[in-house]
Amino acid sequence: MLNLVLSIIIILFVVYYVYWYIVGRRAAKYVDEAQFGELISAGQVIDLRENADYRNAHIMGARNISYQMFAQSLAALRKDRPVLLYDTTTRLSTRAAVKLHKEGYTEVYILKGGFTGWHGKKASKH
């Protein structure tokens, strides 16, 4: 019985991640660090992490819209310019990309590996 419950939990966990992977791929293009860096000058770079994390360090040129405030802040984003998203990994970026896609944004990019994988220019308080 315990094995059955564990198997079901594992299957649900896998289905959940596969679902978000597929939905995310439809809503945005995942780009590596080099591609993300090339897009920065033409796009709107959004850091979805909490404000304290943003203040500590962020990608140069990014503005902070925490994921919790993202839905209320969509009006601040232009649909005619690319939107570049990142968070610590890619979980929140994927969810934000889905919201943008539903609102008609067509050029949405997510940094593969999130801020953790960024080695380019950073702004920090240090």
Tab-separated table of N, CA and C in Angstrom:
chain	number	residue	atom	x	y	z
A	1	MET	N	0.824	-1.198	0.000
A	1	MET	CA	0.000	0.000	0.000
A	1	MET	C	0.866	1.259	0.000
A	2	LEU	N	1.898	1.259	0.831
A	2	LEU	CA	2.795	2.411	0.884
A	2	LEU	C	3.499	2.617	-0.454
A	3	ASN	N	3.894	1.523	-1.093
A	3	ASN	CA	4.541	1.618	-2.404
A	3	ASN	C	3.614	2.243	-3.438
A	4	LEU	N	2.342	1.907	-3.381
A	4	LEU	CA	1.364	2.466	-4.307
A	4	LEU	C	1.225	3.969	-4.098
A	5	VAL	N	1.123	4.390	-2.863
A	5	VAL	CA	1.001	5.814	-2.543
A	5	VAL	C	2.247	6.570	-3.005
A	6	LEU	N	3.414	6.025	-2.715
A	6	LEU	CA	4.656	6.668	-3.150
A	6	LEU	C	4.742	6.738	-4.670
A	7	SER	N	4.339	5.695	-5.339
A	7	SER	CA	4.344	5.678	-6.807
A	7	SER	C	3.421	6.750	-7.368
A	8	ILE	N	2.253	6.880	-6.793
A	8	ILE	CA	1.301	7.899	-7.241
A	8	ILE	C	1.862	9.295	-7.011
A	9	ILE	N	2.464	9.520	-5.868
A	9	ILE	CA	3.061	10.828	-5.571
A	9	ILE	C	4.164	11.146	-6.569
A	10	ILE	N	5.011	10.193	-6.855
A	10	ILE	CA	6.105	10.407	-7.815
A	10	ILE	C	5.549	10.692	-9.203
A	11	ILE	N	4.546	9.948	-9.613
A	11	ILE	CA	3.936	10.166	-10.933
A	11	ILE	C	3.319	11.559	-11.013
A	12	LEU	N	2.608	11.972	-9.985
A	12	LEU	CA	2.015	13.311	-9.967
A	12	LEU	C	3.085	14.393	-10.018
A	13	PHE	N	4.158	14.177	-9.304
A	13	PHE	CA	5.279	15.118	-9.300
A	13	PHE	C	5.866	15.253	-10.706
A	14	VAL	N	6.086	14.146	-11.374
A	14	VAL	CA	6.637	14.153	-12.736
A	14	VAL	C	5.666	14.821	-13.706
A	15	VAL	N	4.391	14.493	-13.612
A	15	VAL	CA	3.382	15.093	-14.484
A	15	VAL	C	3.340	16.606	-14.286
A	16	TYR	N	3.410	17.054	-13.053
A	16	TYR	CA	3.409	18.485	-12.738
A	16	TYR	C	4.563	19.196	-13.438
A	17	TYR	N	5.768	18.661	-13.345
A	17	TYR	CA	6.927	19.295	-13.964
A	17	TYR	C	6.900	19.202	-15.480
A	18	VAL	N	6.418	18.117	-16.017
A	18	VAL	CA	6.289	17.990	-17.472
A	18	VAL	C	5.264	19.000	-17.986
A	19	TYR	N	4.169	19.151	-17.266
A	19	TYR	CA	3.148	20.129	-17.643
A	19	TYR	C	3.742	21.532	-17.728
A	20	TRP	N	4.436	21.973	-16.685
A	20	TRP	CA	5.004	23.319	-16.683
A	20	TRP	C	6.103	23.472	-17.728
A	21	TYR	N	6.816	22.409	-18.008
A	21	TYR	CA	7.838	22.455	-19.052
A	21	TYR	C	7.187	22.702	-20.412
A	22	ILE	N	6.138	21.956	-20.719
A	22	ILE	CA	5.455	22.104	-22.007
A	22	ILE	C	4.784	23.469	-22.118
A	23	VAL	N	4.067	23.872	-21.093
A	23	VAL	CA	3.390	25.168	-21.096
A	23	VAL	C	4.413	26.296	-21.227
A	24	GLY	N	5.519	26.183	-20.521
A	24	GLY	CA	6.565	27.195	-20.595
A	24	GLY	C	7.165	27.307	-21.975
A	25	ARG	N	7.378	26.202	-22.643
A	25	ARG	CA	7.932	26.200	-24.005
A	25	ARG	C	6.992	26.861	-24.998
A	26	ARG	N	5.710	26.777	-24.756
A	26	ARG	CA	4.739	27.438	-25.637
A	26	ARG	C	4.704	28.942	-25.391
A	27	ALA	N	4.944	29.354	-24.170
A	27	ALA	CA	4.799	30.757	-23.792
A	27	ALA	C	6.064	31.575	-24.003
A	28	ALA	N	7.226	30.933	-23.989
A	28	ALA	CA	8.484	31.682	-24.046
A	28	ALA	C	9.577	30.842	-24.686
A	29	LYS	N	10.635	31.544	-25.051
A	29	LYS	CA	11.816	30.863	-25.573
A	29	LYS	C	12.880	30.901	-24.477
A	30	TYR	N	13.410	29.739	-24.143
A	30	TYR	CA	14.487	29.658	-23.160
A	30	TYR	C	15.797	29.931	-23.884
A	31	VAL	N	16.557	30.908	-23.399
A	31	VAL	CA	17.805	31.280	-24.061
A	31	VAL	C	18.968	31.158	-23.087
A	32	ASP	N	20.137	30.888	-23.643
A	32	ASP	CA	21.318	30.777	-22.795
A	32	ASP	C	21.840	32.167	-22.439
A	33	GLU	N	22.874	32.180	-21.650
A	33	GLU	CA	23.428	33.436	-21.143
A	33	GLU	C	23.858	34.375	-22.272
A	34	ALA	N	24.501	33.838	-23.307
A	34	ALA	CA	24.978	34.666	-24.421
A	34	ALA	C	23.807	35.301	-25.173
A	35	GLN	N	22.792	34.521	-25.473
A	35	GLN	CA	21.620	35.045	-26.174
A	35	GLN	C	20.892	36.077	-25.328
A	36	PHE	N	20.756	35.801	-24.055
A	36	PHE	CA	20.094	36.723	-23.135
A	36	PHE	C	20.843	38.054	-23.126
A	37	GLY	N	22.169	37.984	-23.058
A	37	GLY	CA	22.990	39.192	-23.058
A	37	GLY	C	22.805	40.023	-24.314
A	38	GLU	N	22.651	39.366	-25.462
A	38	GLU	CA	22.440	40.080	-26.724
A	38	GLU	C	21.074	40.755	-26.779
A	39	LEU	N	20.097	40.194	-26.110
A	39	LEU	CA	18.729	40.720	-26.143
A	39	LEU	C	18.492	41.857	-25.152
A	40	ILE	N	19.370	42.016	-24.190
A	40	ILE	CA	19.147	42.987	-23.113
A	40	ILE	C	18.908	44.398	-23.635
A	41	SER	N	19.702	44.853	-24.590
A	41	SER	CA	19.590	46.242	-25.040
A	41	SER	C	18.258	46.531	-25.734
A	42	ALA	N	17.645	45.533	-26.340
A	42	ALA	CA	16.384	45.742	-27.051
A	42	ALA	C	15.161	45.394	-26.209
A	43	GLY	N	15.384	44.775	-25.057
A	43	GLY	CA	14.255	44.256	-24.299
A	43	GLY	C	14.029	44.910	-22.958
A	44	GLN	N	13.034	44.394	-22.286
A	44	GLN	CA	12.671	44.804	-20.935
A	44	GLN	C	13.076	43.661	-20.015
A	45	VAL	N	14.103	43.868	-19.225
A	45	VAL	CA	14.638	42.803	-18.376
A	45	VAL	C	13.954	42.871	-17.015
A	46	ILE	N	13.298	41.776	-16.655
A	46	ILE	CA	12.524	41.738	-15.419
A	46	ILE	C	13.086	40.685	-14.475
A	47	ASP	N	13.463	41.132	-13.286
A	47	ASP	CA	13.937	40.260	-12.213
A	47	ASP	C	12.730	39.939	-11.340
A	48	LEU	N	12.338	38.679	-11.316
A	48	LEU	CA	11.142	38.262	-10.587
A	48	LEU	C	11.410	37.867	-9.142
A	49	ARG	N	12.652	38.013	-8.702
A	49	ARG	CA	12.989	37.617	-7.333
A	49	ARG	C	12.473	38.655	-6.345
A	50	GLU	N	12.545	38.312	-5.091
A	50	GLU	CA	12.133	39.238	-4.036
A	50	GLU	C	13.032	40.472	-4.046
A	51	ASN	N	12.494	41.581	-3.555
A	51	ASN	CA	13.200	42.853	-3.565
A	51	ASN	C	14.557	42.785	-2.874
A	52	ALA	N	14.646	42.073	-1.765
A	52	ALA	CA	15.920	41.968	-1.033
A	52	ALA	C	16.979	41.273	-1.883
A	53	ASP	N	16.592	40.241	-2.612
A	53	ASP	CA	17.537	39.549	-3.493
A	53	ASP	C	17.985	40.468	-4.623
A	54	TYR	N	17.038	41.212	-5.177
A	54	TYR	CA	17.352	42.164	-6.246
A	54	TYR	C	18.340	43.221	-5.755
A	55	ARG	N	18.081	43.769	-4.576
A	55	ARG	CA	18.974	44.801	-4.033
A	55	ARG	C	20.375	44.254	-3.786
A	56	ASN	N	20.459	43.011	-3.410
A	56	ASN	CA	21.756	42.393	-3.144
A	56	ASN	C	22.581	42.281	-4.421
A	57	ALA	N	21.969	41.827	-5.507
A	57	ALA	CA	22.642	41.717	-6.808
A	57	ALA	C	21.602	41.401	-7.870
A	58	HIS	N	21.786	41.979	-9.059
A	58	HIS	CA	20.884	41.707	-10.171
A	58	HIS	C	21.607	41.943	-11.492
A	59	ILE	N	21.012	41.483	-12.560
A	59	ILE	CA	21.585	41.685	-13.887
A	59	ILE	C	21.502	43.168	-14.220
A	60	MET	N	22.605	43.700	-14.721
A	60	MET	CA	22.671	45.113	-15.080
A	60	MET	C	21.547	45.444	-16.076
A	61	GLY	N	20.776	46.472	-15.759
A	61	GLY	CA	19.687	46.906	-16.625
A	61	GLY	C	18.336	46.311	-16.277
A	62	ALA	N	18.304	45.402	-15.321
A	62	ALA	CA	17.037	44.761	-14.946
A	62	ALA	C	16.258	45.642	-13.980
A	63	ARG	N	14.958	45.494	-14.030
A	63	ARG	CA	14.126	46.128	-13.009
A	63	ARG	C	13.412	45.029	-12.240
A	64	ASN	N	13.124	45.314	-11.014
A	64	ASN	CA	12.544	44.309	-10.128
A	64	ASN	C	11.029	44.415	-10.092
A	65	ILE	N	10.386	43.333	-10.485
A	65	ILE	CA	8.951	43.164	-10.275
A	65	ILE	C	8.826	41.775	-9.668
A	66	SER	N	8.686	41.712	-8.365
A	66	SER	CA	8.627	40.396	-7.724
A	66	SER	C	7.453	39.607	-8.292
A	67	TYR	N	7.578	38.307	-8.295
A	67	TYR	CA	6.530	37.469	-8.871
A	67	TYR	C	5.185	37.729	-8.200
A	68	GLN	N	5.198	38.012	-6.915
A	68	GLN	CA	3.948	38.277	-6.194
A	68	GLN	C	3.227	39.506	-6.739
A	69	MET	N	3.983	40.471	-7.278
A	69	MET	CA	3.396	41.704	-7.804
A	69	MET	C	3.273	41.687	-9.327
A	70	PHE	N	3.679	40.612	-9.949
A	70	PHE	CA	3.782	40.571	-11.405
A	70	PHE	C	2.439	40.800	-12.103
A	71	ALA	N	1.406	40.106	-11.696
A	71	ALA	CA	0.102	40.237	-12.355
A	71	ALA	C	-0.421	41.671	-12.291
A	72	GLN	N	-0.173	42.356	-11.182
A	72	GLN	CA	-0.628	43.739	-11.035
A	72	GLN	C	0.244	44.714	-11.821
A	73	SER	N	1.402	44.280	-12.280
A	73	SER	CA	2.355	45.175	-12.939
A	73	SER	C	2.429	44.985	-14.451
A	74	LEU	N	1.566	44.172	-15.018
A	74	LEU	CA	1.629	43.908	-16.455
A	74	LEU	C	1.483	45.171	-17.292
A	75	ALA	N	0.710	46.126	-16.826
A	75	ALA	CA	0.502	47.358	-17.588
A	75	ALA	C	1.799	48.141	-17.770
A	76	ALA	N	2.783	47.899	-16.927
A	76	ALA	CA	4.063	48.602	-17.027
A	76	ALA	C	4.964	48.018	-18.117
A	77	LEU	N	4.564	46.891	-18.695
A	77	LEU	CA	5.371	46.243	-19.726
A	77	LEU	C	4.780	46.500	-21.104
A	78	ARG	N	5.653	46.842	-22.040
A	78	ARG	CA	5.222	47.113	-23.410
A	78	ARG	C	5.149	45.814	-24.205
A	79	LYS	N	4.108	45.689	-25.004
A	79	LYS	CA	3.952	44.493	-25.831
A	79	LYS	C	4.801	44.549	-27.096
A	80	ASP	N	5.270	45.740	-27.466
A	80	ASP	CA	6.042	45.878	-28.702
A	80	ASP	C	7.548	45.692	-28.499
A	81	ARG	N	7.956	45.373	-27.296
A	81	ARG	CA	9.374	45.114	-27.012
A	81	ARG	C	9.508	43.757	-26.339
A	82	PRO	N	10.615	43.056	-26.607
A	82	PRO	CA	10.822	41.754	-25.967
A	82	PRO	C	10.842	41.875	-24.441
A	83	VAL	N	10.323	40.861	-23.783
A	83	VAL	CA	10.360	40.790	-22.324
A	83	VAL	C	11.309	39.656	-21.955
A	84	LEU	N	12.324	39.984	-21.176
A	84	LEU	CA	13.321	39.009	-20.739
A	84	LEU	C	13.119	38.764	-19.251
A	85	LEU	N	12.860	37.531	-18.897
A	85	LEU	CA	12.547	37.180	-17.513
A	85	LEU	C	13.639	36.326	-16.886
A	86	TYR	N	13.843	36.554	-15.604
A	86	TYR	CA	14.686	35.628	-14.842
A	86	TYR	C	14.284	35.670	-13.380
A	87	ASP	N	14.548	34.572	-12.706
A	87	ASP	CA	14.413	34.486	-11.254
A	87	ASP	C	15.608	33.673	-10.782
A	88	THR	N	15.552	33.105	-9.617
A	88	THR	CA	16.709	32.353	-9.127
A	88	THR	C	16.993	31.157	-10.022
A	89	THR	N	15.970	30.435	-10.426
A	89	THR	CA	16.137	29.305	-11.351
A	89	THR	C	15.327	29.625	-12.610
A	90	THR	N	14.228	28.933	-12.863
A	90	THR	CA	13.324	29.302	-13.965
A	90	THR	C	11.860	29.059	-13.606
A	91	ARG	N	11.604	28.599	-12.429
A	91	ARG	CA	10.238	28.234	-12.035
A	91	ARG	C	9.283	29.421	-12.113
A	92	LEU	N	9.626	30.535	-11.491
A	92	LEU	CA	8.747	31.701	-11.498
A	92	LEU	C	8.698	32.354	-12.871
A	93	SER	N	9.813	32.327	-13.576
A	93	SER	CA	9.855	32.898	-14.924
A	93	SER	C	8.891	32.178	-15.850
A	94	THR	N	8.827	30.874	-15.730
A	94	THR	CA	7.913	30.093	-16.565
A	94	THR	C	6.473	30.489	-16.285
A	95	ARG	N	6.122	30.618	-15.040
A	95	ARG	CA	4.749	31.005	-14.684
A	95	ARG	C	4.438	32.425	-15.160
A	96	ALA	N	5.396	33.325	-15.019
A	96	ALA	CA	5.197	34.697	-15.493
A	96	ALA	C	5.056	34.719	-17.015
A	97	ALA	N	5.831	33.906	-17.708
A	97	ALA	CA	5.753	33.834	-19.171
A	97	ALA	C	4.377	33.363	-19.626
A	98	VAL	N	3.808	32.425	-18.909
A	98	VAL	CA	2.464	31.939	-19.244
A	98	VAL	C	1.453	33.079	-19.109
A	99	LYS	N	1.577	33.874	-18.060
A	99	LYS	CA	0.681	35.030	-17.884
A	99	LYS	C	0.853	36.018	-19.030
A	100	LEU	N	2.096	36.290	-19.401
A	100	LEU	CA	2.355	37.219	-20.500
A	100	LEU	C	1.770	36.692	-21.808
A	101	HIS	N	1.959	35.424	-22.058
A	101	HIS	CA	1.435	34.802	-23.274
A	101	HIS	C	-0.084	34.948	-23.343
A	102	LYS	N	-0.756	34.724	-22.234
A	102	LYS	CA	-2.215	34.859	-22.183
A	102	LYS	C	-2.661	36.296	-22.440
A	103	GLU	N	-1.793	37.258	-22.103
A	103	GLU	CA	-2.114	38.676	-22.293
A	103	GLU	C	-1.696	39.193	-23.671
A	104	GLY	N	-1.147	38.314	-24.505
A	104	GLY	CA	-0.820	38.708	-25.876
A	104	GLY	C	0.616	39.114	-26.139
A	105	TYR	N	1.497	38.927	-25.186
A	105	TYR	CA	2.914	39.212	-25.415
A	105	TYR	C	3.490	38.089	-26.274
A	106	THR	N	4.208	38.470	-27.333
A	106	THR	CA	4.691	37.460	-28.277
A	106	THR	C	6.189	37.209	-28.189
A	107	GLU	N	6.935	38.158	-27.677
A	107	GLU	CA	8.386	37.980	-27.555
A	107	GLU	C	8.767	37.902	-26.086
A	108	VAL	N	8.772	36.692	-25.560
A	108	VAL	CA	9.107	36.471	-24.158
A	108	VAL	C	10.267	35.486	-24.103
A	109	TYR	N	11.290	35.853	-23.343
A	109	TYR	CA	12.490	35.033	-23.224
A	109	TYR	C	12.774	34.762	-21.755
A	110	ILE	N	13.243	33.555	-21.483
A	110	ILE	CA	13.604	33.159	-20.122
A	110	ILE	C	15.069	32.757	-20.111
A	111	LEU	N	15.800	33.255	-19.131
A	111	LEU	CA	17.215	32.913	-18.976
A	111	LEU	C	17.347	31.493	-18.447
A	112	LYS	N	17.936	30.614	-19.256
A	112	LYS	CA	18.182	29.233	-18.812
A	112	LYS	C	19.062	29.265	-17.571
A	113	GLY	N	18.677	28.550	-16.562
A	113	GLY	CA	19.466	28.494	-15.338
A	113	GLY	C	19.201	29.644	-14.391
A	114	GLY	N	18.444	30.646	-14.834
A	114	GLY	CA	18.105	31.782	-13.988
A	114	GLY	C	19.319	32.590	-13.559
A	115	PHE	N	19.123	33.405	-12.538
A	115	PHE	CA	20.197	34.276	-12.061
A	115	PHE	C	21.390	33.458	-11.574
A	116	THR	N	21.126	32.280	-11.074
A	116	THR	CA	22.189	31.405	-10.591
A	116	THR	C	23.206	31.120	-11.687
A	117	GLY	N	22.739	31.017	-12.932
A	117	GLY	CA	23.628	30.703	-14.042
A	117	GLY	C	24.175	31.909	-14.782
A	118	TRP	N	23.878	33.114	-14.318
A	118	TRP	CA	24.323	34.337	-15.000
A	118	TRP	C	25.735	34.706	-14.562
A	119	HIS	N	26.621	34.902	-15.531
A	119	HIS	CA	27.996	35.299	-15.233
A	119	HIS	C	28.346	36.638	-15.867
A	120	GLY	N	27.361	37.291	-16.469
A	120	GLY	CA	27.577	38.581	-17.115
A	120	GLY	C	27.587	39.716	-16.103
A	121	LYS	N	27.358	40.933	-16.623
A	121	LYS	CA	27.404	42.120	-15.770
A	121	LYS	C	26.284	42.098	-14.741
A	122	LYS	N	26.677	42.410	-13.513
A	122	LYS	CA	25.727	42.464	-12.404
A	122	LYS	C	25.865	43.801	-11.698
A	123	ALA	N	24.768	44.261	-11.170
A	123	ALA	CA	24.783	45.422	-10.294
A	123	ALA	C	24.558	44.889	-8.887
A	124	SER	N	25.301	45.420	-7.950
A	124	SER	CA	25.119	44.968	-6.571
A	124	SER	C	25.419	46.105	-5.622
A	125	LYS	N	25.024	45.917	-4.382
A	125	LYS	CA	25.266	46.956	-3.376
A	125	LYS	C	26.668	46.860	-2.797
A	126	HIS	N	27.436	45.845	-3.198
A	126	HIS	CA	28.785	45.663	-2.662
A	126	HIS	C	29.785	46.452	-3.462
